[in-house]
Short mmCIF file of C-alpha atoms in Angstrom, two decimals:
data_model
loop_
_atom_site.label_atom_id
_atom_site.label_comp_id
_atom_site.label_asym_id
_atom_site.label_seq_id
_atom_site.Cartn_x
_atom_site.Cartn_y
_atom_site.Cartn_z
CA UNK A 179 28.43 -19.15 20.38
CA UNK A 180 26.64 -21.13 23.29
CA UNK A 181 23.59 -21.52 20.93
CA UNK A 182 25.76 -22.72 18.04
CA UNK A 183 27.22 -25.38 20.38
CA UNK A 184 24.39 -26.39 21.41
CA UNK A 185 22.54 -26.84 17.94
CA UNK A 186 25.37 -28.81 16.99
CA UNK A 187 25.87 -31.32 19.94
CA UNK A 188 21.91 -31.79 19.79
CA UNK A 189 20.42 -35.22 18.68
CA UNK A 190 19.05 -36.77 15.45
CA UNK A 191 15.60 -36.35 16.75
CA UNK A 192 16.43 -32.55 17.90
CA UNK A 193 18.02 -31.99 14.42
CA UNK A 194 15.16 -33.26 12.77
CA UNK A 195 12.85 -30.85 14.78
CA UNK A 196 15.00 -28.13 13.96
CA UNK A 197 14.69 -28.90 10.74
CA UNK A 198 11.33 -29.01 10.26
CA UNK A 199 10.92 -25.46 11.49
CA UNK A 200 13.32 -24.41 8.85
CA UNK A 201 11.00 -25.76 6.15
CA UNK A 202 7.89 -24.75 7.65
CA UNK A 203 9.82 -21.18 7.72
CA UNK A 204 11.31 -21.42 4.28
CA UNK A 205 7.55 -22.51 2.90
CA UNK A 206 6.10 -19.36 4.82
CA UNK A 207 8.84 -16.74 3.39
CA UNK A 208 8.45 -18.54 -0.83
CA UNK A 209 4.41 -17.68 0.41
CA UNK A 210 5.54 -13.98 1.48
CA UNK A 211 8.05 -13.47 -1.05
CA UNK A 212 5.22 -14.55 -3.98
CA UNK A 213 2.50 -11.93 -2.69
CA UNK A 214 5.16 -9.29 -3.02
CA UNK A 215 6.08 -10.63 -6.69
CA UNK A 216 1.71 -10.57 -7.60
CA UNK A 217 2.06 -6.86 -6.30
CA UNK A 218 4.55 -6.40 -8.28
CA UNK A 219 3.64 -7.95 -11.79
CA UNK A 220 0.04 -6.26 -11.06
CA UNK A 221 0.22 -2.96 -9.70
CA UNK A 222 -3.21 -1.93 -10.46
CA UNK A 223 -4.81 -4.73 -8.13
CA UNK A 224 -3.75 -3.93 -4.77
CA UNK A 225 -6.73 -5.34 -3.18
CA UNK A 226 -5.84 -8.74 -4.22
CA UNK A 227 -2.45 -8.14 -2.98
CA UNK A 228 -3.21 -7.06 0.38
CA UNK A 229 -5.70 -10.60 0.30
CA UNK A 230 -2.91 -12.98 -0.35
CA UNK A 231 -0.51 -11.54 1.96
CA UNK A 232 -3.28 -11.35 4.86
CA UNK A 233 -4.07 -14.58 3.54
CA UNK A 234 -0.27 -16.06 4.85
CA UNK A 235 -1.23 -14.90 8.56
CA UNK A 236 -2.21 -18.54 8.77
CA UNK A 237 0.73 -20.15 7.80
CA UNK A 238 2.87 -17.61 9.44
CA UNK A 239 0.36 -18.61 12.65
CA UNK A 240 1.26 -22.50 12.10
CA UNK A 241 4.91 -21.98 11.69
CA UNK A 242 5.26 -19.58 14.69
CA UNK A 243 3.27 -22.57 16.80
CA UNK A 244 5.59 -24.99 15.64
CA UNK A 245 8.68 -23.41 16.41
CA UNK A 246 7.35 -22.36 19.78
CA UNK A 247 6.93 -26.26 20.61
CA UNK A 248 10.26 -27.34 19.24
CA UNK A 249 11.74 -24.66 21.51
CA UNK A 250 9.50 -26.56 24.99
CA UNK A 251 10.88 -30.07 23.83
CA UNK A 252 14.74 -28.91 23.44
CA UNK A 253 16.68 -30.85 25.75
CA UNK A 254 19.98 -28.46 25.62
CA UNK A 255 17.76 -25.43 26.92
CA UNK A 256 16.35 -27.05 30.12
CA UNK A 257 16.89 -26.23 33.25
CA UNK A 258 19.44 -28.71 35.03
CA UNK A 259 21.35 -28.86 38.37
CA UNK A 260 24.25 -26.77 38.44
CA UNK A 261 23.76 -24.65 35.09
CA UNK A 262 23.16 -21.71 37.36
CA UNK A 263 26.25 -22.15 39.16
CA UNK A 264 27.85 -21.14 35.76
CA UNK A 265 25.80 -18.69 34.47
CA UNK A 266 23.22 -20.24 32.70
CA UNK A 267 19.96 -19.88 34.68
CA UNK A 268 16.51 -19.58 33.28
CA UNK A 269 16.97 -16.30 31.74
CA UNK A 270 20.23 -17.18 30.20
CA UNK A 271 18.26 -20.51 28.52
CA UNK A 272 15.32 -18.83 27.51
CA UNK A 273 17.60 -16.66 25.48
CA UNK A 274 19.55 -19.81 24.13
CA UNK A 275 16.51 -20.85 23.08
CA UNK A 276 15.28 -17.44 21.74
CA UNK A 277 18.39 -17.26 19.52
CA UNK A 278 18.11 -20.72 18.39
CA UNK A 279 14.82 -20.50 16.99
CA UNK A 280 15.66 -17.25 15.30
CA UNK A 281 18.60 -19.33 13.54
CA UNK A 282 16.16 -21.88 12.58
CA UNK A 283 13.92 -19.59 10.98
CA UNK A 284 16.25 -17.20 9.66
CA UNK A 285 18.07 -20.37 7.65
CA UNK A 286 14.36 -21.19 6.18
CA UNK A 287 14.10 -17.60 4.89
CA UNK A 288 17.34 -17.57 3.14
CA UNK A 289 16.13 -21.00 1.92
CA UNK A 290 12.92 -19.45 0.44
CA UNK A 291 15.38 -16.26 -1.32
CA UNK A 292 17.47 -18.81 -2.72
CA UNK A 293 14.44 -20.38 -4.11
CA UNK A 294 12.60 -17.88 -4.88
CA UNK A 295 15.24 -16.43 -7.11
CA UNK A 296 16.30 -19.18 -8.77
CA UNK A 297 12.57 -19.56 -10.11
CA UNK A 298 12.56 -15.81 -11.14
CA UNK A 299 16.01 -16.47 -12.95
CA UNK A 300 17.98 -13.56 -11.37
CA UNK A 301 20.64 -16.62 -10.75
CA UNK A 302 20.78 -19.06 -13.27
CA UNK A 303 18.08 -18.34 -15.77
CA UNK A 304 14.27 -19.34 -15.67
CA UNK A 305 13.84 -23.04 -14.84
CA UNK A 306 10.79 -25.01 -16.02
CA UNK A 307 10.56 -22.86 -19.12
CA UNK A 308 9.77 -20.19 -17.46
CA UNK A 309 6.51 -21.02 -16.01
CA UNK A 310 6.73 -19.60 -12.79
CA UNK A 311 7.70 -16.05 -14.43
CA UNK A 312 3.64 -14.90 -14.36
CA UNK A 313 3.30 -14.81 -10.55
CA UNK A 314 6.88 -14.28 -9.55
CA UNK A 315 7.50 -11.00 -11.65
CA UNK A 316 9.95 -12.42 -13.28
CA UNK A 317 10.61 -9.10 -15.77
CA UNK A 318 11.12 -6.52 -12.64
CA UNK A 319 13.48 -5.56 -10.28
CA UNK A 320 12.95 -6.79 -6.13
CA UNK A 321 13.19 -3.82 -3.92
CA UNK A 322 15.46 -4.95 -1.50
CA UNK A 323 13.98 -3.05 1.74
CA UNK A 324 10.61 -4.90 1.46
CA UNK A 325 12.22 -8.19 0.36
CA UNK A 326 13.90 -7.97 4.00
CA UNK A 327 11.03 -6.88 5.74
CA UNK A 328 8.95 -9.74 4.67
CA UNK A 329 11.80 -12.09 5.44
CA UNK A 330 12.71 -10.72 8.77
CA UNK A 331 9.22 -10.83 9.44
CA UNK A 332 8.80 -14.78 10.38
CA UNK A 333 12.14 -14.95 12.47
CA UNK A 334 11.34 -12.05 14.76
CA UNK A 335 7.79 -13.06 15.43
CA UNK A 336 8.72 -16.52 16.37
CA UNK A 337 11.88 -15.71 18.32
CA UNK A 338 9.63 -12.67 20.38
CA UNK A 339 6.66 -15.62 20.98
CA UNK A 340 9.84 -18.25 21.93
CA UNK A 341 11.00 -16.05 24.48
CA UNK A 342 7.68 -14.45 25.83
CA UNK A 343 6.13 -18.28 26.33
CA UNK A 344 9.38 -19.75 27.92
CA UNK A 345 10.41 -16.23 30.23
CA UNK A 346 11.19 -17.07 34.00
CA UNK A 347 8.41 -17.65 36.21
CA UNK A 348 8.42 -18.48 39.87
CA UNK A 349 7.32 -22.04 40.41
CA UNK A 350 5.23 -20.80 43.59
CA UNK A 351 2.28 -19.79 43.04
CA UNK A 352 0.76 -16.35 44.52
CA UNK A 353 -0.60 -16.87 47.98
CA UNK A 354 -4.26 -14.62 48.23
CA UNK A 355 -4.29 -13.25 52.21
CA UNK A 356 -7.14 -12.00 53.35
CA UNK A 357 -6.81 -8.63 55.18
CA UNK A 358 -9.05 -8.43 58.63
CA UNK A 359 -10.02 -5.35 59.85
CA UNK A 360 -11.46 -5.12 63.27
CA UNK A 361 -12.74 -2.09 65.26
CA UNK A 362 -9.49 -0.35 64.84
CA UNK A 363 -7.58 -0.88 62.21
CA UNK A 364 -6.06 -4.58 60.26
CA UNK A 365 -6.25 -6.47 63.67
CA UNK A 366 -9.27 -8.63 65.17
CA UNK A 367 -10.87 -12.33 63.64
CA UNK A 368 -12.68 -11.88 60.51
CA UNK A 369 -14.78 -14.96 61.30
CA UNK A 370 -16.14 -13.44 64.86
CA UNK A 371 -18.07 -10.50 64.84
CA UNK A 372 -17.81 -7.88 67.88
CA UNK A 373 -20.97 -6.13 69.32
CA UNK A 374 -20.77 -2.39 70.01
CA UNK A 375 -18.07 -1.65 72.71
CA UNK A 376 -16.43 -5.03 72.94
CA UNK A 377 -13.02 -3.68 71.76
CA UNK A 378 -12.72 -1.77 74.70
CA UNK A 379 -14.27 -4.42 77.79
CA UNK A 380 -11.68 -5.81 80.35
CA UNK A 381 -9.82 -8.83 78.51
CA UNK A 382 -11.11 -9.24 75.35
CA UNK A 383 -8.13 -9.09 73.47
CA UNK A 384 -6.61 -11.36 75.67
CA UNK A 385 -7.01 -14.81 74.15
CA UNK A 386 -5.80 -12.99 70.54
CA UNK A 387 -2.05 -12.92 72.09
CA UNK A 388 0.31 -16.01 71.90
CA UNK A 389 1.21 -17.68 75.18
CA UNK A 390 4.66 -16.26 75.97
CA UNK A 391 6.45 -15.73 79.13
CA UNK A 392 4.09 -14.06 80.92
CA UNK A 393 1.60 -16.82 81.04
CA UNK A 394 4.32 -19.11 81.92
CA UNK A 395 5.32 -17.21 84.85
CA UNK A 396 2.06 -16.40 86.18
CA UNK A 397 1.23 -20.25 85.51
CA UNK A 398 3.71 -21.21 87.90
CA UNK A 399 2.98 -18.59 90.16
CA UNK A 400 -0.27 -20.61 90.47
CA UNK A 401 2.10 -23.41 91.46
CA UNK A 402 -0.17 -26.26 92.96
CA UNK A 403 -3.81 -24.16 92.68
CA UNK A 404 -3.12 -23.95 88.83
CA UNK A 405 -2.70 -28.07 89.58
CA UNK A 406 -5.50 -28.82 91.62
CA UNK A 407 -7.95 -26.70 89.22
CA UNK A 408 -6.86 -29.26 86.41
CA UNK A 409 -7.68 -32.21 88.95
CA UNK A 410 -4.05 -33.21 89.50
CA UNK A 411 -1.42 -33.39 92.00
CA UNK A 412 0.70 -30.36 92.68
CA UNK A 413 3.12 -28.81 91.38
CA UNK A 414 6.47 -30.07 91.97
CA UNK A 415 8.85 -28.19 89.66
CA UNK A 416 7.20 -29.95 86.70
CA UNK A 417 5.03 -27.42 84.24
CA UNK A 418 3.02 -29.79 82.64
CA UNK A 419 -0.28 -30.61 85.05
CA UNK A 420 -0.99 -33.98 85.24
CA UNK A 421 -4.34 -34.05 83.84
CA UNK A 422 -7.26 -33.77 80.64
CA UNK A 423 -8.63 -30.86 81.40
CA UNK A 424 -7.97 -27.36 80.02
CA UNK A 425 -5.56 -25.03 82.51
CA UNK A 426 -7.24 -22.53 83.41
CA UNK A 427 -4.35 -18.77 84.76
CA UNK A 428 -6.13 -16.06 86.09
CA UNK A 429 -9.54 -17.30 84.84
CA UNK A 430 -8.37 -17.49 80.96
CA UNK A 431 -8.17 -21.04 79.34
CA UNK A 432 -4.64 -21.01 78.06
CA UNK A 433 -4.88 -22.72 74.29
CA UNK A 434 -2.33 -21.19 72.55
CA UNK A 435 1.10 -22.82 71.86
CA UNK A 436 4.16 -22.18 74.32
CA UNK A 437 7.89 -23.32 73.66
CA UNK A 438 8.08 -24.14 77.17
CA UNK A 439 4.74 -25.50 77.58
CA UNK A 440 4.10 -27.39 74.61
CA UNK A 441 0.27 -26.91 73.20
CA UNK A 442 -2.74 -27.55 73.91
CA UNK A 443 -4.62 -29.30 71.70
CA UNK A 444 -8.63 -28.62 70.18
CA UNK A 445 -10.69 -30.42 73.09
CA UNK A 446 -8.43 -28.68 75.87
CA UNK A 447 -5.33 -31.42 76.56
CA UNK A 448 -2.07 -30.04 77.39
CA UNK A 449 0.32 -32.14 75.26
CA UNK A 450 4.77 -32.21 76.03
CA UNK A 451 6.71 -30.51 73.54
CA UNK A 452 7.74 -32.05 70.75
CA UNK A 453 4.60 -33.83 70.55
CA UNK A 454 2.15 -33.59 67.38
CA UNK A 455 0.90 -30.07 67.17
CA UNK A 456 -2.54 -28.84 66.67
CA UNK A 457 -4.58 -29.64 63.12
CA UNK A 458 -4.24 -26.82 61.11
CA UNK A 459 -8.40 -25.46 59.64
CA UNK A 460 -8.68 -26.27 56.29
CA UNK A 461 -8.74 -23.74 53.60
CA UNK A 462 -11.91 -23.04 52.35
CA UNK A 463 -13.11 -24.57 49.49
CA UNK A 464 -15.72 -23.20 47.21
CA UNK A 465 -18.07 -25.00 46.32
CA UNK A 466 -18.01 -26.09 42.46
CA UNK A 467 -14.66 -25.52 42.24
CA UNK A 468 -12.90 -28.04 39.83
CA UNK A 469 -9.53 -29.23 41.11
CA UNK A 470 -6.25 -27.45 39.65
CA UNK A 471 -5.59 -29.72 36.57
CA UNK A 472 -9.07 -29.45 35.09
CA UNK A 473 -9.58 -27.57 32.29
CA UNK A 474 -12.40 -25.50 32.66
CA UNK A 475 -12.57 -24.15 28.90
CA UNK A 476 -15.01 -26.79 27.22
CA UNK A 477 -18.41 -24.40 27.96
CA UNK A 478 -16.59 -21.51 26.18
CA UNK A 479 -15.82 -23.36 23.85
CA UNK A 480 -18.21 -24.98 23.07
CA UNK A 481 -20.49 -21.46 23.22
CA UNK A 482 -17.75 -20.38 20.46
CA UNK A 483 -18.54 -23.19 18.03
CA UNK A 484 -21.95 -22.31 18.40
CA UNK A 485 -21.60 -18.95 17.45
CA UNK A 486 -19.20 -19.76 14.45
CA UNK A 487 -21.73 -22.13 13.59
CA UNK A 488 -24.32 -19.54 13.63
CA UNK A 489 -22.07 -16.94 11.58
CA UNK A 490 -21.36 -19.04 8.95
CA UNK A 491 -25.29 -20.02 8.87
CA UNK A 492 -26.41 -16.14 8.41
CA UNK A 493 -23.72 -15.90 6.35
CA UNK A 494 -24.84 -18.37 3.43
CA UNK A 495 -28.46 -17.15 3.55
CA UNK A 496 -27.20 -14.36 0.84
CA UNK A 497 -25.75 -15.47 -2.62
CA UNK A 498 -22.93 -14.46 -2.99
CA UNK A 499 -21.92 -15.49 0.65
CA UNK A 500 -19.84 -12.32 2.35
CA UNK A 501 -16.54 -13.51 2.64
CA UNK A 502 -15.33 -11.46 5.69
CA UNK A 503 -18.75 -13.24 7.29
CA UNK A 504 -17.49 -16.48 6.19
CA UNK A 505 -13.63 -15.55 7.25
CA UNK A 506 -15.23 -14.63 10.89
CA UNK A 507 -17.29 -17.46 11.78
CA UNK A 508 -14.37 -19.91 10.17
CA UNK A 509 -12.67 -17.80 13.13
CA UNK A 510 -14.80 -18.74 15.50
CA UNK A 511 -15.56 -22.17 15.12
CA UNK A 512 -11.35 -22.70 15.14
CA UNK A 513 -10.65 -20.56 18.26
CA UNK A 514 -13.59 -22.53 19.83
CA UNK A 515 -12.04 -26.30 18.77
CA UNK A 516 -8.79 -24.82 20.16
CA UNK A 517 -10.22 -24.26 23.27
CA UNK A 518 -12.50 -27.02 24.33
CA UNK A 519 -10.00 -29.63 22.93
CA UNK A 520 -7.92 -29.83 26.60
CA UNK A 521 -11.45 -30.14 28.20
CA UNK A 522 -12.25 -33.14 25.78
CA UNK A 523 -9.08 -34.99 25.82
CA UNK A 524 -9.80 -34.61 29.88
CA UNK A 525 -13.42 -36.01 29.43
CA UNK A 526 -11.81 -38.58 27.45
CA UNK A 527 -9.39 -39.88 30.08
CA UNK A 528 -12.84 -39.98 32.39
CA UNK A 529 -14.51 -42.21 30.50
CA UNK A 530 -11.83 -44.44 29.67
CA UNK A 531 -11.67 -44.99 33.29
CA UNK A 532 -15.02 -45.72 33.88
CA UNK A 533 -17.24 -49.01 34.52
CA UNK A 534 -14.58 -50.76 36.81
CA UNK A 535 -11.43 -49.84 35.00
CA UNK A 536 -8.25 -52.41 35.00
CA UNK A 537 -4.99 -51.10 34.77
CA UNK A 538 -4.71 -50.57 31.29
CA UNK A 539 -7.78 -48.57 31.11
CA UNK A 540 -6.54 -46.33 34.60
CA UNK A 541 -3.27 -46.06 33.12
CA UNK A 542 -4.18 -44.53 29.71
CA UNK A 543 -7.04 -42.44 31.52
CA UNK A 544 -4.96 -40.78 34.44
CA UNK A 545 -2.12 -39.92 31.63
CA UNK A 546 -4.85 -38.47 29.36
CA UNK A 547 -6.17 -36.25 32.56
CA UNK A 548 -3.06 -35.15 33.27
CA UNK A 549 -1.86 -34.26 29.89
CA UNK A 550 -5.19 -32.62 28.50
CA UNK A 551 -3.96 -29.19 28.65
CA UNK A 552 -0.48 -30.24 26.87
CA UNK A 553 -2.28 -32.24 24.56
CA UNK A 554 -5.46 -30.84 24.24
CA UNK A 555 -4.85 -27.49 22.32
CA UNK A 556 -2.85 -28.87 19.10
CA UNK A 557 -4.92 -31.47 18.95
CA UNK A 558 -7.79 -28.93 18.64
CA UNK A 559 -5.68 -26.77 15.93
CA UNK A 560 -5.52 -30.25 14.34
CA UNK A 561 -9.12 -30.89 14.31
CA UNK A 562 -9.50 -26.95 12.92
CA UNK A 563 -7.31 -27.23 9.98
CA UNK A 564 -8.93 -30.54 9.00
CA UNK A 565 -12.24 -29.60 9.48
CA UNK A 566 -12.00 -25.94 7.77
CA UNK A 567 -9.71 -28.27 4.60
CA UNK A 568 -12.21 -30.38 4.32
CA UNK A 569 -15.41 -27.58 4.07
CA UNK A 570 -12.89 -26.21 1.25
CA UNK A 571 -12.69 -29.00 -0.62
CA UNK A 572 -16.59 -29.53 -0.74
CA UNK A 573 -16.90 -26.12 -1.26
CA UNK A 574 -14.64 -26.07 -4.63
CA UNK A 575 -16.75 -29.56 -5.32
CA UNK A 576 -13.10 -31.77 -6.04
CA UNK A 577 -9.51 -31.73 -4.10
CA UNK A 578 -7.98 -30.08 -7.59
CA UNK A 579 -10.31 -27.23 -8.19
CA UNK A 580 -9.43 -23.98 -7.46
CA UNK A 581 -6.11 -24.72 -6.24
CA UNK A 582 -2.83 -23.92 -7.99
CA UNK A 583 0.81 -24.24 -6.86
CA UNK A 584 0.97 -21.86 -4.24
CA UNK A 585 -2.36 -22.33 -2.66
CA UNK A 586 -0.94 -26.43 -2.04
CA UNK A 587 2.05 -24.87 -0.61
CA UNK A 588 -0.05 -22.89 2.13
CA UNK A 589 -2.24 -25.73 2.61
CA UNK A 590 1.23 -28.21 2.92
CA UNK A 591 3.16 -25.82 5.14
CA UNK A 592 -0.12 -24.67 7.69
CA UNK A 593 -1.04 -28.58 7.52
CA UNK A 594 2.39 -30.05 8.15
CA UNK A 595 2.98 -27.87 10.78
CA UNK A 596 -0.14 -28.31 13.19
CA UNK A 597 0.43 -32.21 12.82
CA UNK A 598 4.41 -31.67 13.31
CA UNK A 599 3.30 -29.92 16.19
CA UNK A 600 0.84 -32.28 17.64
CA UNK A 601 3.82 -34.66 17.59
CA UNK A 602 6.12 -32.43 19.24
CA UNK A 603 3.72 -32.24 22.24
CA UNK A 604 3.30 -35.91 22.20
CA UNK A 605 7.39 -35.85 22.86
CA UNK A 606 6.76 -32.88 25.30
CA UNK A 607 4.47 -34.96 26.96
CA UNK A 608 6.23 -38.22 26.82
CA UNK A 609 9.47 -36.08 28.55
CA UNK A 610 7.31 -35.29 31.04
CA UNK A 611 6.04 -38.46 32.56
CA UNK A 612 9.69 -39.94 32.27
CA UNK A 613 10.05 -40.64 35.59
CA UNK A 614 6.82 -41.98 36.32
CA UNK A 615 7.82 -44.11 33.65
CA UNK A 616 11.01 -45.24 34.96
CA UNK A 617 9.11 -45.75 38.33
CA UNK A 618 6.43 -48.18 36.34
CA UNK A 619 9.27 -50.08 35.47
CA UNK A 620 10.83 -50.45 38.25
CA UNK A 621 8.01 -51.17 39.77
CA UNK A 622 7.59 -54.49 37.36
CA UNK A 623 5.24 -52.99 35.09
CA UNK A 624 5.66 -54.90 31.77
CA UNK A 625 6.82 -52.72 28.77
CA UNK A 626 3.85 -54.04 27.24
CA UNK A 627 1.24 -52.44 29.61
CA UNK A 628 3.18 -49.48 28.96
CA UNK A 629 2.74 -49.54 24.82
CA UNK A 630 -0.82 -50.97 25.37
CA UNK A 631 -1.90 -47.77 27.29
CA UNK A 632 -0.22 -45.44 24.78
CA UNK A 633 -2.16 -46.99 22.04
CA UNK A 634 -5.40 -47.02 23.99
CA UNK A 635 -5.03 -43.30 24.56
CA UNK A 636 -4.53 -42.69 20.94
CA UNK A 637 -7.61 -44.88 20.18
CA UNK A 638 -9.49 -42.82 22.48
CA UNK A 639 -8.74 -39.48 21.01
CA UNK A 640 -9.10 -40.86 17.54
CA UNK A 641 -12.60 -41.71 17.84
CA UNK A 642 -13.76 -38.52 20.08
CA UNK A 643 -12.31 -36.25 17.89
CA UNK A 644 -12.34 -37.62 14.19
CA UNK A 645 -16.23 -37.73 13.97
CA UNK A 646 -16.31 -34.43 16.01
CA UNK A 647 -13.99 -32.93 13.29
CA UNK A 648 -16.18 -34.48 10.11
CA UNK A 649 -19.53 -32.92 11.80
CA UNK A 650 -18.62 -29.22 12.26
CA UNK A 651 -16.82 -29.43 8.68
CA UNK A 652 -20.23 -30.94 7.87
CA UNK A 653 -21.92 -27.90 9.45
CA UNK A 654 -20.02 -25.63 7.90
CA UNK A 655 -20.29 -26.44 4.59
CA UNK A 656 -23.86 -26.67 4.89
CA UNK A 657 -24.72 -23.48 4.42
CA UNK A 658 -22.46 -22.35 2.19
CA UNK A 659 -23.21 -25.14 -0.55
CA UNK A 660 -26.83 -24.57 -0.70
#
């Protein structure tokens, strides 16, 4: 009922996403529902069969993607301020979200029955003459169990990948802690080591203890030697020596913290309490190690391209090419796209900021570094649909051969859905940066400066990764035209 309520009190723009899901869900179920009608009208070609419907794992792919980024850009499912204090915390959302998606989905398969019969005739009698009848088995029965299994078959993949992408996580992340283990046992200084029979000589474990009472009392035990050690007056009831130097009780420089003594700092002060306390070591940091929001993807896949490249190279040395050789570097060359697109787009936003950058150039730069990984990977999926649509229509030597009615329906629903996605993470993206936004502005930032950098960036990625996309399609049909 909460997801109903919520689907229904959405916006246009949410509607409209919604919506587009449904279609992209209602194209990939006609697609599902037409293999089973070719096994159907030909029984005795079950190899074909199985090849068309492993042929809609790519739409079903593009529609599942899609509906996985409507579900990040909802605004009714995010987390707000006070929705846990009424029962709807993260789990409770990514649910909301789970079930809405599987509405979304489920209404484009019903969408795609409808459809699907009404072609066949079973509701009104065959439309268009009857020209869909040859590859819609028009003259048999549907058996219902497999008509539902191929329907059911879109909603429950997309609603298990909506609510495995958007389950609780905890925002910290993992601290590593290095166990020490010195002569006996998890104790001792990893960063000191002990010579044979240290562990056991007259104070050495001394200095490893905080300063506690014990010091304190002994320290004031001292009383005015403890004060004329540091070069001071004597004590008078006050702790803190008046001096530089390092306090020295019983022979041990006392370095650690105290409550009641305050700290002493790195070249052997005693500061008051309350005053700044000691610099803490830095972590180490390895070095080569890129900072936490670079993609570090582009050399794999770049290495992937390659080897897609290569595939599909062997592959058209033989006439007739293999196809599953083909199929596999196709594979390749897409999953590599898809991965060195975030490390691109970041590239990108580093050379838009270079050669004394004003603030238009910074501005569109630091946004495209900061979205690359958000941006980056449908932009890729972009670049591998257009580049593997392109080598296919070179291939079939025109845009019209080789393709009838339902092969434009795959290529409409798996192209319509990467670029509907794209957009979707633009919105993401944009949702993301509101409040830097809002700070620009307030800030005095012109609205135009604003516009300026958003076309810049889209400028940017336009001419990195249109020529990149027209030279691997160019690769890849290569060898396969000769």
């Amino acid at each position: 009922m909460l997801a109903l309520r919520l689907t229904r009190a959405a916006r246009p723009a949410v509607q409209l996403r919604r919506l587009l899901v449904a279609a992209a869900s209602a194209g990939t179920g006609f697609l599902l529902l037409s293999c089973l009608g070719h096994a159907l009208d030909h029984p005795e070609t079950a190899d074909a069969a199985a090849l068309r419907l492993a042929w809609c794992a790519l739409p079903l792919a593009a529609t599942v993607h899609l509906a996985v980024a409507v579900a990040r850009t909802d605004p009714g499912t995010r987390p707000r301020p006070g929705l846990s204090a009424v029962g709807l915390g993260p789990a409770r959302l990514m649910a909301v979200s789970a079930l809405t998606t599987a509405l979304s989905c489920t209404l484009g398969s019903m969408l795609a029955l409808l459809v699907f019969l009404h072609l066949r005739g079973d509701l009104t009698g065959l439309p268009f003459d009857g020209a869909a009848a040859g590859f819609l088995a028009a003259g048999h029965s549907l058996p219902v169990p497999a008509t539902l299994t191929l329907l059911s078959l879109l909603p429950a993949t997309a609603t298990a990948t909506v609510a495995l992408t958007l389950r609780p996580r905890d925002p910290r992340p993992p601290q590593r802690t290095t166990r020490s283990f010195g002569r006996s046992g998890a104790c001792g200084d990893p960063t000191s080591r002990e010579t044979f029979g240290a562990y056991g000589r007259f104070g050495a474990r001394f200095g490893r203890r905080p300063a506690g009472a014990g010091v304190a009392k002994a320290a004031e035990a001292a009383g005015g030697g403890v004060a004329e050690a540091a070069g001071g007056a004597p004590a008078t009831g006050d702790p803190h020596p008046a001096g530089g130097r390092a306090v020295e009780v019983m022979g041990l420089p006392v370095r650690e913290r105290s409550r009641a003594w305050g700290h002493v700092g790195a070249d052997g002060t005693l500061a008051a309490p309350g005053t700044a306390a000691d610099p803490e070591p830095a972590a180490p940091v390895a070095v080569g190690t890129p900072p936490a929001d670079t993609p570090v993807g582009l050399p794999w896949g770049v290495a992937l391209v390659a080897a897609g490249l290569a595939v599909q190279a062997y592959a058209g040395r033989s006439t007739p090419a293999p196809f599953l050789a083909v199929l596999l570097g196709w594979l390749l060359t897409a999953t590599g796209l898809v991965v060195a697109a975030p490390g691109l787009t970041h590239l990108c936003g580093r050379l838009l900021q270079c050669s004394r950058p004003g603030a238009l150039r910074l501005l569109a730069g630091r946004v495209l570094m900061t979205e690359a990984a958000r941006i980056g990977r449908p932009l890729g999926v972009v670049c591998a649909v257009a580049s593997a649509g392109y080598a296919l229509t070179a291939l079939h030597d025109g845009p019209a051969a080789g393709f009838g009615p339902l092969s434009a329906l795959g290529v409409l629903v798996v192209a319509g859905s990467t670029v509907a996605t794209l957009l979707t993470a633009a919105v993401e993206a944009r949702q993301c940066r509101a409040g830097t936004t809002a700070a620009l502005l307030r800030l005095g930032a012109p609205a135009t400066l604003l516009r300026g950098a958003a076309v810049l960036r889209a400028a940017a990625l336009l001419a990195l990764f249109g020529p990149l996309t027209l030279v691997i399609a160019a690769l890849s049909d290569l060898p396969l035209s000769r």
